PDB file of C-alpha atoms in Angstrom:
ATOM      1  CA  UNK A   1     -42.282 -14.690  76.064  1.00 37.00           C
ATOM      2  CA  UNK A   2     -38.483 -15.303  77.030  1.00 37.00           C
ATOM      3  CA  UNK A   3     -39.158 -18.838  76.498  1.00 37.00           C
ATOM      4  CA  UNK A   4     -41.026 -18.419  73.409  1.00 38.00           C
ATOM      5  CA  UNK A   5     -38.261 -16.371  71.839  1.00 39.00           C
ATOM      6  CA  UNK A   6     -35.671 -19.215  72.647  1.00 37.00           C
ATOM      7  CA  UNK A   7     -37.498 -21.585  70.895  1.00 36.00           C
ATOM      8  CA  UNK A   8     -37.897 -19.413  67.932  1.00 37.00           C
ATOM      9  CA  UNK A   9     -34.214 -18.960  67.916  1.00 38.00           C
ATOM     10  CA  UNK A  10     -33.470 -22.893  67.951  1.00 36.00           C
ATOM     11  CA  UNK A  11     -36.112 -23.613  65.238  1.00 37.00           C
ATOM     12  CA  UNK A  12     -34.528 -22.613  61.666  1.00 39.00           C
ATOM     13  CA  UNK A  13     -36.575 -20.963  59.039  1.00 40.00           C
ATOM     14  CA  UNK A  14     -38.335 -23.185  56.779  1.00 41.00           C
ATOM     15  CA  UNK A  15     -40.726 -25.140  59.079  1.00 43.00           C
ATOM     16  CA  UNK A  16     -40.529 -26.459  62.417  1.00 43.00           C
ATOM     17  CA  UNK A  17     -41.727 -29.916  61.685  1.00 44.00           C
ATOM     18  CA  UNK A  18     -38.402 -31.526  59.894  1.00 45.00           C
ATOM     19  CA  UNK A  19     -35.985 -29.029  61.448  1.00 48.00           C
ATOM     20  CA  UNK A  20     -34.977 -30.905  64.407  1.00 50.00           C
ATOM     21  CA  UNK A  21     -34.535 -34.098  62.537  1.00 48.00           C
ATOM     22  CA  UNK A  22     -32.673 -32.114  59.509  1.00 48.00           C
ATOM     23  CA  UNK A  23     -30.374 -30.466  62.371  1.00 53.00           C
ATOM     24  CA  UNK A  24     -29.509 -33.728  63.831  1.00 55.00           C
ATOM     25  CA  UNK A  25     -28.521 -35.286  60.412  1.00 49.00           C
ATOM     26  CA  UNK A  26     -26.289 -32.241  59.799  1.00 50.00           C
ATOM     27  CA  UNK A  27     -24.570 -32.489  62.929  1.00 58.00           C
ATOM     28  CA  UNK A  28     -24.179 -36.219  62.538  1.00 55.00           C
ATOM     29  CA  UNK A  29     -22.558 -35.561  59.033  1.00 49.00           C
ATOM     30  CA  UNK A  30     -20.259 -33.151  60.413  1.00 54.00           C
ATOM     31  CA  UNK A  31     -19.270 -34.716  63.295  1.00 56.00           C
ATOM     32  CA  UNK A  32     -18.309 -38.087  61.149  1.00 52.00           C
ATOM     33  CA  UNK A  33     -16.210 -35.440  58.853  1.00 53.00           C
ATOM     34  CA  UNK A  34     -14.490 -34.297  61.962  1.00 55.00           C
ATOM     35  CA  UNK A  35     -13.813 -37.604  63.339  1.00 50.00           C
ATOM     36  CA  UNK A  36     -12.495 -39.163  59.707  1.00 56.00           C
ATOM     37  CA  UNK A  37     -10.865 -36.082  59.041  1.00 60.00           C
ATOM     38  CA  UNK A  38      -9.172 -35.015  55.664  1.00 66.00           C
ATOM     39  CA  UNK A  39      -5.795 -36.818  56.786  1.00 73.00           C
ATOM     40  CA  UNK A  40      -7.558 -40.093  57.162  1.00 77.00           C
ATOM     41  CA  UNK A  41      -9.450 -39.728  54.069  1.00 75.00           C
ATOM     42  CA  UNK A  42      -6.512 -38.974  51.891  1.00 79.00           C
ATOM     43  CA  UNK A  43      -4.608 -42.066  53.657  1.00 82.00           C
ATOM     44  CA  UNK A  44      -7.779 -44.311  52.728  1.00 83.00           C
ATOM     45  CA  UNK A  45      -7.705 -43.124  48.980  1.00 83.00           C
ATOM     46  CA  UNK A  46      -3.972 -43.505  48.753  1.00 86.00           C
ATOM     47  CA  UNK A  47      -4.069 -47.165  50.120  1.00 88.00           C
ATOM     48  CA  UNK A  48      -7.029 -47.923  47.753  1.00 88.00           C
ATOM     49  CA  UNK A  49      -5.356 -46.383  44.903  1.00 89.00           C
ATOM     50  CA  UNK A  50      -2.037 -48.451  45.709  1.00 89.00           C
ATOM     51  CA  UNK A  51      -4.173 -51.653  45.855  1.00 90.00           C
ATOM     52  CA  UNK A  52      -5.710 -50.862  42.630  1.00 90.00           C
ATOM     53  CA  UNK A  53      -3.194 -50.141  40.803  1.00 91.00           C
ATOM     54  CA  UNK A  54      -1.075 -53.227  42.107  1.00 90.00           C
ATOM     55  CA  UNK A  55      -4.019 -55.366  41.061  1.00 90.00           C
ATOM     56  CA  UNK A  56      -3.840 -54.006  37.523  1.00 91.00           C
ATOM     57  CA  UNK A  57      -0.728 -54.546  37.334  1.00 91.00           C
ATOM     58  CA  UNK A  58      -0.423 -58.152  38.531  1.00 89.00           C
ATOM     59  CA  UNK A  59      -3.425 -58.912  36.253  1.00 88.00           C
ATOM     60  CA  UNK A  60      -1.393 -57.451  33.276  1.00 88.00           C
ATOM     61  CA  UNK A  61       1.107 -60.511  33.986  1.00 86.00           C
ATOM     62  CA  UNK A  62      -1.772 -62.874  34.722  1.00 84.00           C
ATOM     63  CA  UNK A  63      -1.232 -62.678  38.562  1.00 85.00           C
ATOM     64  CA  UNK A  64      -3.254 -61.630  41.524  1.00 86.00           C
ATOM     65  CA  UNK A  65      -2.267 -59.230  43.754  1.00 86.00           C
ATOM     66  CA  UNK A  66      -2.628 -61.112  46.873  1.00 85.00           C
ATOM     67  CA  UNK A  67       0.580 -63.348  45.823  1.00 84.00           C
ATOM     68  CA  UNK A  68       2.667 -60.344  46.250  1.00 85.00           C
ATOM     69  CA  UNK A  69       2.182 -60.123  50.121  1.00 84.00           C
ATOM     70  CA  UNK A  70       2.241 -56.322  49.922  1.00 86.00           C
ATOM     71  CA  UNK A  71       1.795 -54.363  53.245  1.00 85.00           C
ATOM     72  CA  UNK A  72      -0.248 -51.235  53.994  1.00 85.00           C
ATOM     73  CA  UNK A  73       3.133 -49.324  53.752  1.00 85.00           C
ATOM     74  CA  UNK A  74       3.865 -50.967  50.326  1.00 84.00           C
ATOM     75  CA  UNK A  75       0.488 -49.786  48.956  1.00 86.00           C
ATOM     76  CA  UNK A  76       0.965 -46.457  50.144  1.00 86.00           C
ATOM     77  CA  UNK A  77       4.362 -46.202  48.554  1.00 83.00           C
ATOM     78  CA  UNK A  78       2.903 -47.478  45.200  1.00 80.00           C
ATOM     79  CA  UNK A  79       0.458 -44.578  45.258  1.00 82.00           C
ATOM     80  CA  UNK A  80       2.648 -41.483  46.126  1.00 80.00           C
ATOM     81  CA  UNK A  81       4.686 -41.391  42.945  1.00 76.00           C
ATOM     82  CA  UNK A  82       1.749 -41.775  40.685  1.00 79.00           C
ATOM     83  CA  UNK A  83      -0.493 -39.092  42.279  1.00 78.00           C
ATOM     84  CA  UNK A  84       1.823 -36.083  42.867  1.00 76.00           C
ATOM     85  CA  UNK A  85       0.557 -34.451  39.480  1.00 79.00           C
ATOM     86  CA  UNK A  86      -3.263 -35.454  40.004  1.00 79.00           C
ATOM     87  CA  UNK A  87      -3.471 -34.415  43.385  1.00 76.00           C
ATOM     88  CA  UNK A  88      -1.737 -30.916  42.568  1.00 78.00           C
ATOM     89  CA  UNK A  89      -4.462 -30.414  39.972  1.00 79.00           C
ATOM     90  CA  UNK A  90      -7.205 -31.422  42.406  1.00 77.00           C
ATOM     91  CA  UNK A  91      -5.717 -28.800  45.007  1.00 78.00           C
ATOM     92  CA  UNK A  92      -5.517 -26.277  42.376  1.00 86.00           C
ATOM     93  CA  UNK A  93      -9.257 -26.932  41.140  1.00 82.00           C
ATOM     94  CA  UNK A  94     -10.296 -26.824  45.166  1.00 79.00           C
ATOM     95  CA  UNK A  95      -8.502 -23.505  45.337  1.00 85.00           C
ATOM     96  CA  UNK A  96     -10.405 -21.998  42.220  1.00 86.00           C
ATOM     97  CA  UNK A  97     -13.790 -23.468  43.396  1.00 80.00           C
ATOM     98  CA  UNK A  98     -13.240 -21.792  46.863  1.00 82.00           C
ATOM     99  CA  UNK A  99     -12.507 -18.527  44.972  1.00 84.00           C
ATOM    100  CA  UNK A 100     -15.519 -18.833  42.892  1.00 80.00           C
ATOM    101  CA  UNK A 101     -17.732 -19.881  45.916  1.00 77.00           C
ATOM    102  CA  UNK A 102     -16.534 -16.700  47.933  1.00 79.00           C
ATOM    103  CA  UNK A 103     -17.814 -14.600  44.907  1.00 78.00           C
ATOM    104  CA  UNK A 104     -20.965 -16.069  44.438  1.00 74.00           C
ATOM    105  CA  UNK A 105     -21.734 -16.175  48.317  1.00 74.00           C
ATOM    106  CA  UNK A 106     -20.731 -12.360  48.690  1.00 76.00           C
ATOM    107  CA  UNK A 107     -23.256 -11.438  45.933  1.00 71.00           C
ATOM    108  CA  UNK A 108     -25.932 -13.636  47.612  1.00 70.00           C
ATOM    109  CA  UNK A 109     -25.336 -12.101  50.932  1.00 71.00           C
ATOM    110  CA  UNK A 110     -25.322  -8.491  49.704  1.00 73.00           C
ATOM    111  CA  UNK A 111     -27.866  -8.843  47.045  1.00 70.00           C
ATOM    112  CA  UNK A 112     -30.331 -11.601  47.659  1.00 61.00           C
ATOM    113  CA  UNK A 113     -32.266 -10.481  44.380  1.00 68.00           C
ATOM    114  CA  UNK A 114     -29.162 -10.587  42.368  1.00 62.00           C
ATOM    115  CA  UNK A 115     -30.263 -10.189  38.640  1.00 65.00           C
ATOM    116  CA  UNK A 116     -27.633 -12.571  37.201  1.00 67.00           C
ATOM    117  CA  UNK A 117     -28.406 -15.400  39.724  1.00 69.00           C
ATOM    118  CA  UNK A 118     -30.979 -17.094  37.509  1.00 76.00           C
ATOM    119  CA  UNK A 119     -29.203 -17.349  34.705  1.00 80.00           C
ATOM    120  CA  UNK A 120     -25.915 -18.501  36.476  1.00 75.00           C
ATOM    121  CA  UNK A 121     -28.266 -21.151  38.384  1.00 78.00           C
ATOM    122  CA  UNK A 122     -29.860 -22.134  35.117  1.00 84.00           C
ATOM    123  CA  UNK A 123     -26.344 -22.478  33.506  1.00 85.00           C
ATOM    124  CA  UNK A 124     -24.991 -24.910  36.409  1.00 84.00           C
ATOM    125  CA  UNK A 125     -28.250 -26.916  36.281  1.00 87.00           C
ATOM    126  CA  UNK A 126     -27.984 -27.371  32.591  1.00 90.00           C
ATOM    127  CA  UNK A 127     -24.531 -28.082  32.584  1.00 89.00           C
ATOM    128  CA  UNK A 128     -24.891 -30.343  35.528  1.00 88.00           C
ATOM    129  CA  UNK A 129     -27.680 -32.406  33.868  1.00 90.00           C
ATOM    130  CA  UNK A 130     -26.148 -32.765  30.601  1.00 92.00           C
ATOM    131  CA  UNK A 131     -22.796 -33.815  32.077  1.00 89.00           C
ATOM    132  CA  UNK A 132     -24.610 -36.733  34.453  1.00 89.00           C
ATOM    133  CA  UNK A 133     -26.759 -37.720  31.088  1.00 91.00           C
ATOM    134  CA  UNK A 134     -23.157 -38.046  29.417  1.00 90.00           C
ATOM    135  CA  UNK A 135     -21.650 -40.312  32.368  1.00 87.00           C
ATOM    136  CA  UNK A 136     -24.612 -42.358  32.034  1.00 87.00           C
ATOM    137  CA  UNK A 137     -24.100 -42.903  28.246  1.00 89.00           C
ATOM    138  CA  UNK A 138     -20.482 -43.321  28.412  1.00 86.00           C
ATOM    139  CA  UNK A 139     -20.997 -45.889  31.337  1.00 84.00           C
ATOM    140  CA  UNK A 140     -23.119 -47.953  28.762  1.00 84.00           C
ATOM    141  CA  UNK A 141     -19.788 -48.435  26.679  1.00 80.00           C
ATOM    142  CA  UNK A 142     -19.295 -52.032  26.141  1.00 79.00           C
ATOM    143  CA  UNK A 143     -15.484 -51.677  25.540  1.00 78.00           C
ATOM    144  CA  UNK A 144     -14.646 -48.431  26.683  1.00 79.00           C
ATOM    145  CA  UNK A 145     -11.481 -46.625  26.002  1.00 81.00           C
ATOM    146  CA  UNK A 146      -8.863 -45.100  28.636  1.00 81.00           C
ATOM    147  CA  UNK A 147     -10.346 -41.797  27.949  1.00 84.00           C
ATOM    148  CA  UNK A 148     -14.035 -43.123  28.564  1.00 84.00           C
ATOM    149  CA  UNK A 149     -12.955 -44.853  31.734  1.00 84.00           C
ATOM    150  CA  UNK A 150     -12.049 -41.694  33.605  1.00 84.00           C
ATOM    151  CA  UNK A 151     -14.715 -39.226  31.877  1.00 88.00           C
ATOM    152  CA  UNK A 152     -17.401 -41.697  33.015  1.00 88.00           C
ATOM    153  CA  UNK A 153     -17.082 -41.130  36.750  1.00 88.00           C
ATOM    154  CA  UNK A 154     -15.636 -37.529  36.363  1.00 89.00           C
ATOM    155  CA  UNK A 155     -18.947 -36.799  34.220  1.00 90.00           C
ATOM    156  CA  UNK A 156     -21.358 -38.060  36.979  1.00 88.00           C
ATOM    157  CA  UNK A 157     -19.339 -36.282  39.727  1.00 88.00           C
ATOM    158  CA  UNK A 158     -19.305 -32.862  38.046  1.00 88.00           C
ATOM    159  CA  UNK A 159     -23.159 -33.116  37.373  1.00 88.00           C
ATOM    160  CA  UNK A 160     -24.040 -34.174  40.776  1.00 87.00           C
ATOM    161  CA  UNK A 161     -21.755 -31.432  42.146  1.00 86.00           C
ATOM    162  CA  UNK A 162     -23.196 -28.589  39.984  1.00 86.00           C
ATOM    163  CA  UNK A 163     -26.848 -29.392  40.574  1.00 87.00           C
ATOM    164  CA  UNK A 164     -26.557 -29.834  44.042  1.00 84.00           C
ATOM    165  CA  UNK A 165     -24.502 -26.421  44.664  1.00 82.00           C
ATOM    166  CA  UNK A 166     -26.979 -24.610  42.497  1.00 82.00           C
ATOM    167  CA  UNK A 167     -29.589 -25.871  44.632  1.00 81.00           C
ATOM    168  CA  UNK A 168     -27.891 -25.249  47.907  1.00 78.00           C
ATOM    169  CA  UNK A 169     -27.079 -21.611  46.803  1.00 75.00           C
ATOM    170  CA  UNK A 170     -30.482 -20.896  45.428  1.00 74.00           C
ATOM    171  CA  UNK A 171     -31.920 -22.019  49.025  1.00 74.00           C
ATOM    172  CA  UNK A 172     -29.431 -19.814  50.760  1.00 69.00           C
ATOM    173  CA  UNK A 173     -30.607 -16.711  48.777  1.00 69.00           C
ATOM    174  CA  UNK A 174     -34.205 -17.342  49.498  1.00 69.00           C
ATOM    175  CA  UNK A 175     -33.576 -17.619  52.963  1.00 62.00           C
ATOM    176  CA  UNK A 176     -31.577 -14.702  53.424  1.00 55.00           C
ATOM    177  CA  UNK A 177     -33.395 -11.578  54.406  1.00 53.00           C
ATOM    178  CA  UNK A 178     -34.198  -8.825  52.044  1.00 46.00           C
ATOM    179  CA  UNK A 179     -33.968  -5.871  54.444  1.00 43.00           C
ATOM    180  CA  UNK A 180     -31.558  -5.062  57.355  1.00 42.00           C
ATOM    181  CA  UNK A 181     -32.967  -5.904  60.921  1.00 42.00           C
ATOM    182  CA  UNK A 182     -34.750  -9.048  59.599  1.00 43.00           C
ATOM    183  CA  UNK A 183     -33.106 -11.432  61.637  1.00 42.00           C
ATOM    184  CA  UNK A 184     -29.988 -13.641  61.140  1.00 44.00           C
ATOM    185  CA  UNK A 185     -28.921 -14.524  57.557  1.00 45.00           C
ATOM    186  CA  UNK A 186     -29.659 -17.930  56.356  1.00 44.00           C
ATOM    187  CA  UNK A 187     -27.239 -20.496  56.035  1.00 45.00           C
ATOM    188  CA  UNK A 188     -26.702 -23.029  53.158  1.00 46.00           C
ATOM    189  CA  UNK A 189     -29.192 -25.680  53.864  1.00 48.00           C
ATOM    190  CA  UNK A 190     -30.324 -28.836  52.280  1.00 49.00           C
ATOM    191  CA  UNK A 191     -32.643 -31.737  53.910  1.00 55.00           C
ATOM    192  CA  UNK A 192     -31.062 -34.299  56.027  1.00 62.00           C
ATOM    193  CA  UNK A 193     -31.879 -37.089  53.389  1.00 68.00           C
ATOM    194  CA  UNK A 194     -30.628 -34.857  50.411  1.00 71.00           C
ATOM    195  CA  UNK A 195     -27.196 -34.404  52.307  1.00 71.00           C
ATOM    196  CA  UNK A 196     -26.734 -38.192  52.713  1.00 75.00           C
ATOM    197  CA  UNK A 197     -27.932 -38.886  49.167  1.00 77.00           C
ATOM    198  CA  UNK A 198     -25.554 -36.124  47.641  1.00 77.00           C
ATOM    199  CA  UNK A 199     -22.748 -37.117  49.869  1.00 77.00           C
ATOM    200  CA  UNK A 200     -22.862 -40.615  49.110  1.00 79.00           C
ATOM    201  CA  UNK A 201     -23.139 -40.077  45.222  1.00 80.00           C
ATOM    202  CA  UNK A 202     -19.980 -37.915  45.432  1.00 81.00           C
ATOM    203  CA  UNK A 203     -17.932 -40.357  47.518  1.00 81.00           C
ATOM    204  CA  UNK A 204     -18.921 -43.141  45.052  1.00 83.00           C
ATOM    205  CA  UNK A 205     -17.932 -40.738  42.100  1.00 83.00           C
ATOM    206  CA  UNK A 206     -14.403 -40.070  43.832  1.00 84.00           C
ATOM    207  CA  UNK A 207     -13.566 -43.666  44.672  1.00 86.00           C
ATOM    208  CA  UNK A 208     -14.834 -44.483  40.950  1.00 88.00           C
ATOM    209  CA  UNK A 209     -12.489 -41.974  39.649  1.00 87.00           C
ATOM    210  CA  UNK A 210      -9.593 -43.155  41.978  1.00 86.00           C
ATOM    211  CA  UNK A 211     -10.211 -46.817  41.016  1.00 88.00           C
ATOM    212  CA  UNK A 212     -10.441 -46.209  37.327  1.00 89.00           C
ATOM    213  CA  UNK A 213      -7.399 -43.976  37.154  1.00 90.00           C
ATOM    214  CA  UNK A 214      -5.226 -46.518  39.528  1.00 90.00           C
ATOM    215  CA  UNK A 215      -6.361 -49.166  37.038  1.00 89.00           C
ATOM    216  CA  UNK A 216      -4.852 -47.138  33.951  1.00 91.00           C
ATOM    217  CA  UNK A 217      -1.829 -46.550  35.644  1.00 90.00           C
ATOM    218  CA  UNK A 218      -1.330 -50.146  36.609  1.00 90.00           C
ATOM    219  CA  UNK A 219      -1.828 -51.389  33.168  1.00 90.00           C
ATOM    220  CA  UNK A 220       0.379 -48.236  31.995  1.00 90.00           C
ATOM    221  CA  UNK A 221       3.244 -49.756  34.217  1.00 89.00           C
ATOM    222  CA  UNK A 222       2.989 -53.272  32.981  1.00 89.00           C
ATOM    223  CA  UNK A 223       3.250 -52.069  29.154  1.00 90.00           C
ATOM    224  CA  UNK A 224       5.928 -50.046  30.089  1.00 91.00           C
ATOM    225  CA  UNK A 225       7.978 -52.875  31.851  1.00 89.00           C
ATOM    226  CA  UNK A 226       6.827 -55.067  28.715  1.00 88.00           C
ATOM    227  CA  UNK A 227       8.402 -52.639  26.450  1.00 89.00           C
ATOM    228  CA  UNK A 228      11.674 -51.985  28.543  1.00 88.00           C
ATOM    229  CA  UNK A 229      12.073 -55.725  29.170  1.00 87.00           C
ATOM    230  CA  UNK A 230      15.396 -55.961  27.511  1.00 85.00           C
ATOM    231  CA  UNK A 231      16.881 -53.337  29.589  1.00 88.00           C
ATOM    232  CA  UNK A 232      15.557 -54.986  33.009  1.00 86.00           C
ATOM    233  CA  UNK A 233      18.086 -56.460  35.308  1.00 86.00           C
ATOM    234  CA  UNK A 234      18.830 -60.206  34.057  1.00 89.00           C
ATOM    235  CA  UNK A 235      18.848 -63.134  36.366  1.00 92.00           C
ATOM    236  CA  UNK A 236      20.450 -66.427  36.732  1.00 93.00           C
ATOM    237  CA  UNK A 237      19.361 -68.852  38.942  1.00 93.00           C
ATOM    238  CA  UNK A 238      21.353 -71.519  40.617  1.00 93.00           C
ATOM    239  CA  UNK A 239      19.479 -74.314  42.367  1.00 91.00           C
ATOM    240  CA  UNK A 240      20.159 -77.481  44.299  1.00 88.00           C
ATOM    241  CA  UNK A 241      17.529 -79.638  42.648  1.00 89.00           C
ATOM    242  CA  UNK A 242      15.807 -79.239  39.276  1.00 89.00           C
ATOM    243  CA  UNK A 243      13.417 -76.414  39.031  1.00 90.00           C
ATOM    244  CA  UNK A 244      11.749 -77.628  35.543  1.00 88.00           C
ATOM    245  CA  UNK A 245      11.409 -74.073  34.294  1.00 87.00           C
ATOM    246  CA  UNK A 246      10.012 -74.772  30.674  1.00 84.00           C
ATOM    247  CA  UNK A 247       9.431 -71.180  29.897  1.00 84.00           C
ATOM    248  CA  UNK A 248      10.453 -70.316  26.368  1.00 84.00           C
ATOM    249  CA  UNK A 249      14.126 -68.830  26.192  1.00 85.00           C
ATOM    250  CA  UNK A 250      15.247 -70.280  29.509  1.00 89.00           C
ATOM    251  CA  UNK A 251      18.174 -72.556  29.203  1.00 90.00           C
ATOM    252  CA  UNK A 252      18.856 -74.894  31.849  1.00 90.00           C
ATOM    253  CA  UNK A 253      22.406 -76.413  32.438  1.00 89.00           C
ATOM    254  CA  UNK A 254      23.127 -79.257  34.727  1.00 89.00           C
ATOM    255  CA  UNK A 255      26.243 -79.571  36.929  1.00 84.00           C
ATOM    256  CA  UNK A 256      28.052 -82.865  37.061  1.00 77.00           C
ATOM    257  CA  UNK A 257      30.446 -82.040  39.876  1.00 78.00           C
ATOM    258  CA  UNK A 258      29.402 -83.923  43.014  1.00 75.00           C
ATOM    259  CA  UNK A 259      31.012 -81.343  45.525  1.00 75.00           C
ATOM    260  CA  UNK A 260      28.822 -78.361  43.812  1.00 77.00           C
ATOM    261  CA  UNK A 261      26.415 -76.786  46.126  1.00 83.00           C
ATOM    262  CA  UNK A 262      24.171 -76.115  43.262  1.00 86.00           C
ATOM    263  CA  UNK A 263      23.328 -78.949  40.474  1.00 88.00           C
ATOM    264  CA  UNK A 264      21.251 -76.692  38.328  1.00 91.00           C
ATOM    265  CA  UNK A 265      21.701 -73.398  36.569  1.00 92.00           C
ATOM    266  CA  UNK A 266      18.939 -71.102  34.606  1.00 93.00           C
ATOM    267  CA  UNK A 267      19.368 -68.425  32.236  1.00 92.00           C
ATOM    268  CA  UNK A 268      17.380 -66.400  30.068  1.00 90.00           C
ATOM    269  CA  UNK A 269      15.280 -64.798  33.095  1.00 92.00           C
ATOM    270  CA  UNK A 270      14.371 -61.176  33.807  1.00 91.00           C
ATOM    271  CA  UNK A 271      13.503 -59.864  37.452  1.00 90.00           C
ATOM    272  CA  UNK A 272       9.561 -58.558  37.992  1.00 89.00           C
ATOM    273  CA  UNK A 273      10.286 -57.762  41.381  1.00 85.00           C
ATOM    274  CA  UNK A 274      11.091 -59.300  44.849  1.00 86.00           C
ATOM    275  CA  UNK A 275       8.252 -59.362  47.468  1.00 85.00           C
ATOM    276  CA  UNK A 276       6.910 -61.132  50.570  1.00 81.00           C
ATOM    277  CA  UNK A 277      10.038 -63.398  50.695  1.00 85.00           C
ATOM    278  CA  UNK A 278       9.618 -64.408  46.869  1.00 88.00           C
ATOM    279  CA  UNK A 279      11.130 -63.430  43.640  1.00 90.00           C
ATOM    280  CA  UNK A 280       8.937 -62.927  40.670  1.00 91.00           C
ATOM    281  CA  UNK A 281      10.851 -63.756  37.340  1.00 91.00           C
ATOM    282  CA  UNK A 282       9.814 -63.710  33.740  1.00 90.00           C
ATOM    283  CA  UNK A 283      11.544 -64.979  30.551  1.00 90.00           C
ATOM    284  CA  UNK A 284      13.430 -62.859  28.399  1.00 88.00           C
ATOM    285  CA  UNK A 285      10.712 -63.595  25.679  1.00 84.00           C
ATOM    286  CA  UNK A 286       7.938 -62.789  27.731  1.00 85.00           C
ATOM    287  CA  UNK A 287       4.854 -61.617  25.812  1.00 81.00           C
ATOM    288  CA  UNK A 288       0.953 -61.524  26.421  1.00 80.00           C
ATOM    289  CA  UNK A 289       0.318 -64.385  24.510  1.00 77.00           C
ATOM    290  CA  UNK A 290       1.125 -67.463  27.002  1.00 73.00           C
ATOM    291  CA  UNK A 291       3.395 -65.345  28.855  1.00 78.00           C
ATOM    292  CA  UNK A 292       4.600 -67.380  32.317  1.00 84.00           C
ATOM    293  CA  UNK A 293       5.820 -65.717  35.515  1.00 87.00           C
ATOM    294  CA  UNK A 294       8.115 -67.995  37.750  1.00 87.00           C
ATOM    295  CA  UNK A 295       7.952 -67.592  41.294  1.00 89.00           C
ATOM    296  CA  UNK A 296      10.848 -68.732  43.625  1.00 90.00           C
ATOM    297  CA  UNK A 297      11.173 -68.669  47.356  1.00 88.00           C
ATOM    298  CA  UNK A 298      14.004 -66.753  48.680  1.00 86.00           C
ATOM    299  CA  UNK A 299      15.678 -69.548  50.840  1.00 85.00           C
ATOM    300  CA  UNK A 300      19.067 -71.184  50.629  1.00 85.00           C
ATOM    301  CA  UNK A 301      18.024 -73.711  48.163  1.00 86.00           C
ATOM    302  CA  UNK A 302      18.516 -71.361  45.208  1.00 90.00           C
ATOM    303  CA  UNK A 303      21.181 -68.659  44.656  1.00 90.00           C
ATOM    304  CA  UNK A 304      20.340 -65.440  42.160  1.00 91.00           C
ATOM    305  CA  UNK A 305      22.600 -63.581  40.281  1.00 90.00           C
ATOM    306  CA  UNK A 306      21.337 -60.308  38.670  1.00 90.00           C
ATOM    307  CA  UNK A 307      23.059 -59.276  35.526  1.00 87.00           C
ATOM    308  CA  UNK A 308      23.202 -55.545  34.306  1.00 84.00           C
ATOM    309  CA  UNK A 309      21.501 -55.163  31.235  1.00 75.00           C
ATOM    310  CA  UNK A 310      21.377 -52.280  28.631  1.00 61.00           C
TER     311      UNK A 310
END
């Protein structure tokens, strides 16, 4: 009898056939969460955000982010200044959700037959399905606006989260004993495959939100740079050999002195940034239509003078 009692304790309510495999999946997911940890997850998202933002910024100027030679630290630093406010909003929303979850859980634990629960669950499912369908419709937009780029993954993420949470809590309510002494209270439970699918959908939605927000911030920084181009540092380039910089607005001057270390001077350039041992320069008259970016290696063959503008 004692052996039988132990076996009954191991098997979770709801059928012993799939319990072992479901418990294994749940333990695996929990173990992965412990190994990965929130710090590693946030670092990975920050790195991806920095890369995506730098890629959008570089594409604004007709370049590829691989030309910049950024390091992991560079991408992380690119992220930090752009995510303070969104990260604070996410943390605040997380606190509110935890508070709401505590209220719902306490009601379910004390009163499994809570009269308002069917209405609450129904509202969450309706809003969740509507939000998910809205995301699918927005995703079909051929030329999405900036708002649509953000609302699409957020709608899908919200819809998946609301429906999954409603199902999760409803299962908990059904598995909670109705009378004292009926056994241990049930725990939030979803079949193993559902856990994997929901977790994957939420992860994809989160990465999608990060990617789209990073793209918007990268283009926004590119547009701001262009708007403030006249106030960016001016650059005068001295070169030992002719560089053939033929961008509009760039003035080339040759020196006749035989003992001069540099034979040519170029004016009319602005500093985009310096990275990977190279200077990225743009003409003062740079525009989206036919704008050129000049890349110079940082070595002794050239000398740069920076001129304060504004």
